[in-house]
Amino acid sequence: MNTHWFLSLTDAQSKIECWRQEYNGFRLHSSLQNLTPDEVMAAALTVELQNA
């Protein structure tokens, strides 16, 4: 998103939200042992359910 033209405010909001979700949820994070936040959350929920 270094340089990007948007057709409207709604278009900008939609594209920025898609980028935010990809950046925060789908890319690997070295601080999470190269897992995605979604993978870490799924593992935590699995452990929590097993311990319940």
JSON list of N, CA and C in Angstrom, two decimals:
[
{"chain": "A", "resi": 1, "resn": "MET", "atom": "N", "xyz": [0.82, -1.20, 0.00]},
{"chain": "A", "resi": 1, "resn": "MET", "atom": "CA", "xyz": [0.00, 0.00, 0.00]},
{"chain": "A", "resi": 1, "resn": "MET", "atom": "C", "xyz": [0.86, 1.26, 0.00]},
{"chain": "A", "resi": 2, "resn": "ASN", "atom": "N", "xyz": [2.05, 1.15, -0.54]},
{"chain": "A", "resi": 2, "resn": "ASN", "atom": "CA", "xyz": [2.91, 2.32, -0.58]},
{"chain": "A", "resi": 2, "resn": "ASN", "atom": "C", "xyz": [2.26, 3.46, -1.36]},
{"chain": "A", "resi": 3, "resn": "THR", "atom": "N", "xyz": [1.75, 3.15, -2.53]},
{"chain": "A", "resi": 3, "resn": "THR", "atom": "CA", "xyz": [1.02, 4.11, -3.33]},
{"chain": "A", "resi": 3, "resn": "THR", "atom": "C", "xyz": [-0.20, 3.41, -3.89]},
{"chain": "A", "resi": 4, "resn": "HIS", "atom": "N", "xyz": [-1.36, 3.93, -3.55]},
{"chain": "A", "resi": 4, "resn": "HIS", "atom": "CA", "xyz": [-2.58, 3.28, -4.00]},
{"chain": "A", "resi": 4, "resn": "HIS", "atom": "C", "xyz": [-3.68, 4.31, -4.13]},
{"chain": "A", "resi": 5, "resn": "TRP", "atom": "N", "xyz": [-4.40, 4.25, -5.21]},
{"chain": "A", "resi": 5, "resn": "TRP", "atom": "CA", "xyz": [-5.55, 5.12, -5.42]},
{"chain": "A", "resi": 5, "resn": "TRP", "atom": "C", "xyz": [-6.81, 4.34, -5.08]},
{"chain": "A", "resi": 6, "resn": "PHE", "atom": "N", "xyz": [-7.69, 4.97, -4.36]},
{"chain": "A", "resi": 6, "resn": "PHE", "atom": "CA", "xyz": [-8.95, 4.35, -3.99]},
{"chain": "A", "resi": 6, "resn": "PHE", "atom": "C", "xyz": [-10.08, 5.01, -4.75]},
{"chain": "A", "resi": 7, "resn": "LEU", "atom": "N", "xyz": [-11.08, 4.22, -5.09]},
{"chain": "A", "resi": 7, "resn": "LEU", "atom": "CA", "xyz": [-12.21, 4.74, -5.85]},
{"chain": "A", "resi": 7, "resn": "LEU", "atom": "C", "xyz": [-13.16, 5.55, -4.98]},
{"chain": "A", "resi": 8, "resn": "SER", "atom": "N", "xyz": [-13.21, 5.21, -3.70]},
{"chain": "A", "resi": 8, "resn": "SER", "atom": "CA", "xyz": [-14.11, 5.89, -2.77]},
{"chain": "A", "resi": 8, "resn": "SER", "atom": "C", "xyz": [-13.64, 5.61, -1.35]},
{"chain": "A", "resi": 9, "resn": "LEU", "atom": "N", "xyz": [-14.27, 6.24, -0.40]},
{"chain": "A", "resi": 9, "resn": "LEU", "atom": "CA", "xyz": [-13.95, 5.98, 1.00]},
{"chain": "A", "resi": 9, "resn": "LEU", "atom": "C", "xyz": [-14.27, 4.54, 1.36]},
{"chain": "A", "resi": 10, "resn": "THR", "atom": "N", "xyz": [-15.38, 4.03, 0.86]},
{"chain": "A", "resi": 10, "resn": "THR", "atom": "CA", "xyz": [-15.75, 2.63, 1.12]},
{"chain": "A", "resi": 10, "resn": "THR", "atom": "C", "xyz": [-14.72, 1.68, 0.54]},
{"chain": "A", "resi": 11, "resn": "ASP", "atom": "N", "xyz": [-14.25, 1.96, -0.65]},
{"chain": "A", "resi": 11, "resn": "ASP", "atom": "CA", "xyz": [-13.21, 1.15, -1.29]},
{"chain": "A", "resi": 11, "resn": "ASP", "atom": "C", "xyz": [-11.94, 1.17, -0.44]},
{"chain": "A", "resi": 12, "resn": "ALA", "atom": "N", "xyz": [-11.56, 2.33, 0.04]},
{"chain": "A", "resi": 12, "resn": "ALA", "atom": "CA", "xyz": [-10.37, 2.45, 0.88]},
{"chain": "A", "resi": 12, "resn": "ALA", "atom": "C", "xyz": [-10.54, 1.65, 2.17]},
{"chain": "A", "resi": 13, "resn": "GLN", "atom": "N", "xyz": [-11.68, 1.79, 2.82]},
{"chain": "A", "resi": 13, "resn": "GLN", "atom": "CA", "xyz": [-11.92, 1.07, 4.07]},
{"chain": "A", "resi": 13, "resn": "GLN", "atom": "C", "xyz": [-11.86, -0.44, 3.85]},
{"chain": "A", "resi": 14, "resn": "SER", "atom": "N", "xyz": [-12.44, -0.91, 2.78]},
{"chain": "A", "resi": 14, "resn": "SER", "atom": "CA", "xyz": [-12.46, -2.33, 2.47]},
{"chain": "A", "resi": 14, "resn": "SER", "atom": "C", "xyz": [-11.05, -2.86, 2.22]},
{"chain": "A", "resi": 15, "resn": "LYS", "atom": "N", "xyz": [-10.29, -2.17, 1.41]},
{"chain": "A", "resi": 15, "resn": "LYS", "atom": "CA", "xyz": [-8.93, -2.62, 1.08]},
{"chain": "A", "resi": 15, "resn": "LYS", "atom": "C", "xyz": [-8.01, -2.54, 2.29]},
{"chain": "A", "resi": 16, "resn": "ILE", "atom": "N", "xyz": [-8.15, -1.51, 3.09]},
{"chain": "A", "resi": 16, "resn": "ILE", "atom": "CA", "xyz": [-7.32, -1.38, 4.29]},
{"chain": "A", "resi": 16, "resn": "ILE", "atom": "C", "xyz": [-7.66, -2.47, 5.29]},
{"chain": "A", "resi": 17, "resn": "GLU", "atom": "N", "xyz": [-8.92, -2.81, 5.43]},
{"chain": "A", "resi": 17, "resn": "GLU", "atom": "CA", "xyz": [-9.33, -3.88, 6.34]},
{"chain": "A", "resi": 17, "resn": "GLU", "atom": "C", "xyz": [-8.78, -5.23, 5.87]},
{"chain": "A", "resi": 18, "resn": "CYS", "atom": "N", "xyz": [-8.81, -5.48, 4.58]},
{"chain": "A", "resi": 18, "resn": "CYS", "atom": "CA", "xyz": [-8.22, -6.72, 4.04]},
{"chain": "A", "resi": 18, "resn": "CYS", "atom": "C", "xyz": [-6.73, -6.77, 4.34]},
{"chain": "A", "resi": 19, "resn": "TRP", "atom": "N", "xyz": [-6.05, -5.65, 4.13]},
{"chain": "A", "resi": 19, "resn": "TRP", "atom": "CA", "xyz": [-4.61, -5.59, 4.41]},
{"chain": "A", "resi": 19, "resn": "TRP", "atom": "C", "xyz": [-4.35, -5.82, 5.90]},
{"chain": "A", "resi": 20, "resn": "ARG", "atom": "N", "xyz": [-5.14, -5.20, 6.76]},
{"chain": "A", "resi": 20, "resn": "ARG", "atom": "CA", "xyz": [-4.96, -5.33, 8.21]},
{"chain": "A", "resi": 20, "resn": "ARG", "atom": "C", "xyz": [-5.13, -6.77, 8.65]},
{"chain": "A", "resi": 21, "resn": "GLN", "atom": "N", "xyz": [-6.14, -7.44, 8.12]},
{"chain": "A", "resi": 21, "resn": "GLN", "atom": "CA", "xyz": [-6.38, -8.83, 8.48]},
{"chain": "A", "resi": 21, "resn": "GLN", "atom": "C", "xyz": [-5.23, -9.71, 8.02]},
{"chain": "A", "resi": 22, "resn": "GLU", "atom": "N", "xyz": [-4.74, -9.47, 6.81]},
{"chain": "A", "resi": 22, "resn": "GLU", "atom": "CA", "xyz": [-3.61, -10.26, 6.31]},
{"chain": "A", "resi": 22, "resn": "GLU", "atom": "C", "xyz": [-2.36, -9.99, 7.14]},
{"chain": "A", "resi": 23, "resn": "TYR", "atom": "N", "xyz": [-2.09, -8.72, 7.42]},
{"chain": "A", "resi": 23, "resn": "TYR", "atom": "CA", "xyz": [-0.89, -8.35, 8.16]},
{"chain": "A", "resi": 23, "resn": "TYR", "atom": "C", "xyz": [-0.91, -8.92, 9.57]},
{"chain": "A", "resi": 24, "resn": "ASN", "atom": "N", "xyz": [-2.04, -8.83, 10.24]},
{"chain": "A", "resi": 24, "resn": "ASN", "atom": "CA", "xyz": [-2.13, -9.26, 11.63]},
{"chain": "A", "resi": 24, "resn": "ASN", "atom": "C", "xyz": [-2.47, -10.73, 11.81]},
{"chain": "A", "resi": 25, "resn": "GLY", "atom": "N", "xyz": [-3.18, -11.32, 10.88]},
{"chain": "A", "resi": 25, "resn": "GLY", "atom": "CA", "xyz": [-3.67, -12.66, 11.10]},
{"chain": "A", "resi": 25, "resn": "GLY", "atom": "C", "xyz": [-3.03, -13.76, 10.30]},
{"chain": "A", "resi": 26, "resn": "PHE", "atom": "N", "xyz": [-2.57, -13.45, 9.10]},
{"chain": "A", "resi": 26, "resn": "PHE", "atom": "CA", "xyz": [-2.14, -14.51, 8.21]},
{"chain": "A", "resi": 26, "resn": "PHE", "atom": "C", "xyz": [-0.63, -14.58, 7.98]},
{"chain": "A", "resi": 27, "resn": "ARG", "atom": "N", "xyz": [0.09, -13.50, 8.29]},
{"chain": "A", "resi": 27, "resn": "ARG", "atom": "CA", "xyz": [1.53, -13.55, 8.05]},
{"chain": "A", "resi": 27, "resn": "ARG", "atom": "C", "xyz": [2.23, -14.15, 9.26]},
{"chain": "A", "resi": 28, "resn": "LEU", "atom": "N", "xyz": [3.39, -14.72, 9.03]},
{"chain": "A", "resi": 28, "resn": "LEU", "atom": "CA", "xyz": [4.16, -15.33, 10.10]},
{"chain": "A", "resi": 28, "resn": "LEU", "atom": "C", "xyz": [4.78, -14.24, 10.98]},
{"chain": "A", "resi": 29, "resn": "HIS", "atom": "N", "xyz": [4.84, -14.51, 12.28]},
{"chain": "A", "resi": 29, "resn": "HIS", "atom": "CA", "xyz": [5.44, -13.58, 13.24]},
{"chain": "A", "resi": 29, "resn": "HIS", "atom": "C", "xyz": [6.59, -14.29, 13.94]},
{"chain": "A", "resi": 30, "resn": "SER", "atom": "N", "xyz": [7.78, -13.71, 13.87]},
{"chain": "A", "resi": 30, "resn": "SER", "atom": "CA", "xyz": [8.94, -14.35, 14.50]},
{"chain": "A", "resi": 30, "resn": "SER", "atom": "C", "xyz": [8.75, -14.44, 16.01]},
{"chain": "A", "resi": 31, "resn": "SER", "atom": "N", "xyz": [8.05, -13.50, 16.60]},
{"chain": "A", "resi": 31, "resn": "SER", "atom": "CA", "xyz": [7.82, -13.53, 18.05]},
{"chain": "A", "resi": 31, "resn": "SER", "atom": "C", "xyz": [6.87, -14.65, 18.46]},
{"chain": "A", "resi": 32, "resn": "LEU", "atom": "N", "xyz": [6.19, -15.25, 17.49]},
{"chain": "A", "resi": 32, "resn": "LEU", "atom": "CA", "xyz": [5.29, -16.37, 17.75]},
{"chain": "A", "resi": 32, "resn": "LEU", "atom": "C", "xyz": [5.86, -17.67, 17.18]},
{"chain": "A", "resi": 33, "resn": "GLN", "atom": "N", "xyz": [7.19, -17.74, 17.13]},
{"chain": "A", "resi": 33, "resn": "GLN", "atom": "CA", "xyz": [7.89, -18.92, 16.60]},
{"chain": "A", "resi": 33, "resn": "GLN", "atom": "C", "xyz": [7.49, -19.21, 15.16]},
{"chain": "A", "resi": 34, "resn": "ASN", "atom": "N", "xyz": [7.40, -18.15, 14.39]},
{"chain": "A", "resi": 34, "resn": "ASN", "atom": "CA", "xyz": [7.05, -18.22, 12.96]},
{"chain": "A", "resi": 34, "resn": "ASN", "atom": "C", "xyz": [5.70, -18.89, 12.69]},
{"chain": "A", "resi": 35, "resn": "LEU", "atom": "N", "xyz": [4.77, -18.64, 13.59]},
{"chain": "A", "resi": 35, "resn": "LEU", "atom": "CA", "xyz": [3.38, -19.04, 13.38]},
{"chain": "A", "resi": 35, "resn": "LEU", "atom": "C", "xyz": [2.57, -17.79, 13.13]},
{"chain": "A", "resi": 36, "resn": "THR", "atom": "N", "xyz": [1.39, -17.98, 12.60]},
{"chain": "A", "resi": 36, "resn": "THR", "atom": "CA", "xyz": [0.48, -16.84, 12.45]},
{"chain": "A", "resi": 36, "resn": "THR", "atom": "C", "xyz": [-0.30, -16.68, 13.76]},
{"chain": "A", "resi": 37, "resn": "PRO", "atom": "N", "xyz": [-0.79, -15.49, 14.04]},
{"chain": "A", "resi": 37, "resn": "PRO", "atom": "CA", "xyz": [-1.61, -15.31, 15.23]},
{"chain": "A", "resi": 37, "resn": "PRO", "atom": "C", "xyz": [-2.83, -16.24, 15.23]},
{"chain": "A", "resi": 38, "resn": "ASP", "atom": "N", "xyz": [-3.39, -16.50, 14.06]},
{"chain": "A", "resi": 38, "resn": "ASP", "atom": "CA", "xyz": [-4.53, -17.41, 13.98]},
{"chain": "A", "resi": 38, "resn": "ASP", "atom": "C", "xyz": [-4.14, -18.82, 14.41]},
{"chain": "A", "resi": 39, "resn": "GLU", "atom": "N", "xyz": [-2.94, -19.27, 14.03]},
{"chain": "A", "resi": 39, "resn": "GLU", "atom": "CA", "xyz": [-2.47, -20.60, 14.43]},
{"chain": "A", "resi": 39, "resn": "GLU", "atom": "C", "xyz": [-2.24, -20.67, 15.94]},
{"chain": "A", "resi": 40, "resn": "VAL", "atom": "N", "xyz": [-1.69, -19.61, 16.51]},
{"chain": "A", "resi": 40, "resn": "VAL", "atom": "CA", "xyz": [-1.45, -19.57, 17.95]},
{"chain": "A", "resi": 40, "resn": "VAL", "atom": "C", "xyz": [-2.78, -19.60, 18.70]},
{"chain": "A", "resi": 41, "resn": "MET", "atom": "N", "xyz": [-3.75, -18.84, 18.22]},
{"chain": "A", "resi": 41, "resn": "MET", "atom": "CA", "xyz": [-5.07, -18.82, 18.87]},
{"chain": "A", "resi": 41, "resn": "MET", "atom": "C", "xyz": [-5.73, -20.18, 18.78]},
{"chain": "A", "resi": 42, "resn": "ALA", "atom": "N", "xyz": [-5.66, -20.82, 17.64]},
{"chain": "A", "resi": 42, "resn": "ALA", "atom": "CA", "xyz": [-6.27, -22.15, 17.47]},
{"chain": "A", "resi": 42, "resn": "ALA", "atom": "C", "xyz": [-5.62, -23.16, 18.41]},
{"chain": "A", "resi": 43, "resn": "ALA", "atom": "N", "xyz": [-4.30, -23.11, 18.54]},
{"chain": "A", "resi": 43, "resn": "ALA", "atom": "CA", "xyz": [-3.60, -24.03, 19.44]},
{"chain": "A", "resi": 43, "resn": "ALA", "atom": "C", "xyz": [-3.99, -23.76, 20.89]},
{"chain": "A", "resi": 44, "resn": "ALA", "atom": "N", "xyz": [-4.10, -22.50, 21.27]},
{"chain": "A", "resi": 44, "resn": "ALA", "atom": "CA", "xyz": [-4.49, -22.16, 22.64]},
{"chain": "A", "resi": 44, "resn": "ALA", "atom": "C", "xyz": [-5.91, -22.63, 22.94]},
{"chain": "A", "resi": 45, "resn": "LEU", "atom": "N", "xyz": [-6.81, -22.47, 22.00]},
{"chain": "A", "resi": 45, "resn": "LEU", "atom": "CA", "xyz": [-8.19, -22.92, 22.21]},
{"chain": "A", "resi": 45, "resn": "LEU", "atom": "C", "xyz": [-8.26, -24.44, 22.31]},
{"chain": "A", "resi": 46, "resn": "THR", "atom": "N", "xyz": [-7.46, -25.14, 21.52]},
{"chain": "A", "resi": 46, "resn": "THR", "atom": "CA", "xyz": [-7.42, -26.60, 21.57]},
{"chain": "A", "resi": 46, "resn": "THR", "atom": "C", "xyz": [-6.96, -27.07, 22.94]},
{"chain": "A", "resi": 47, "resn": "VAL", "atom": "N", "xyz": [-5.89, -26.47, 23.45]},
{"chain": "A", "resi": 47, "resn": "VAL", "atom": "CA", "xyz": [-5.37, -26.83, 24.78]},
{"chain": "A", "resi": 47, "resn": "VAL", "atom": "C", "xyz": [-6.41, -26.51, 25.84]},
{"chain": "A", "resi": 48, "resn": "GLU", "atom": "N", "xyz": [-7.05, -25.35, 25.72]},
{"chain": "A", "resi": 48, "resn": "GLU", "atom": "CA", "xyz": [-8.07, -24.96, 26.70]},
{"chain": "A", "resi": 48, "resn": "GLU", "atom": "C", "xyz": [-9.22, -25.95, 26.72]},
{"chain": "A", "resi": 49, "resn": "LEU", "atom": "N", "xyz": [-9.67, -26.39, 25.55]},
{"chain": "A", "resi": 49, "resn": "LEU", "atom": "CA", "xyz": [-10.77, -27.35, 25.48]},
{"chain": "A", "resi": 49, "resn": "LEU", "atom": "C", "xyz": [-10.35, -28.71, 26.03]},
{"chain": "A", "resi": 50, "resn": "GLN", "atom": "N", "xyz": [-9.11, -29.11, 25.80]},
{"chain": "A", "resi": 50, "resn": "GLN", "atom": "CA", "xyz": [-8.63, -30.38, 26.31]},
{"chain": "A", "resi": 50, "resn": "GLN", "atom": "C", "xyz": [-8.52, -30.37, 27.83]},
{"chain": "A", "resi": 51, "resn": "ASN", "atom": "N", "xyz": [-8.25, -29.21, 28.40]},
{"chain": "A", "resi": 51, "resn": "ASN", "atom": "CA", "xyz": [-8.10, -29.09, 29.85]},
{"chain": "A", "resi": 51, "resn": "ASN", "atom": "C", "xyz": [-9.43, -28.86, 30.56]},
{"chain": "A", "resi": 52, "resn": "ALA", "atom": "N", "xyz": [-10.49, -28.65, 29.82]},
{"chain": "A", "resi": 52, "resn": "ALA", "atom": "CA", "xyz": [-11.80, -28.35, 30.42]},
{"chain": "A", "resi": 52, "resn": "ALA", "atom": "C", "xyz": [-12.50, -29.61, 30.88]}
]
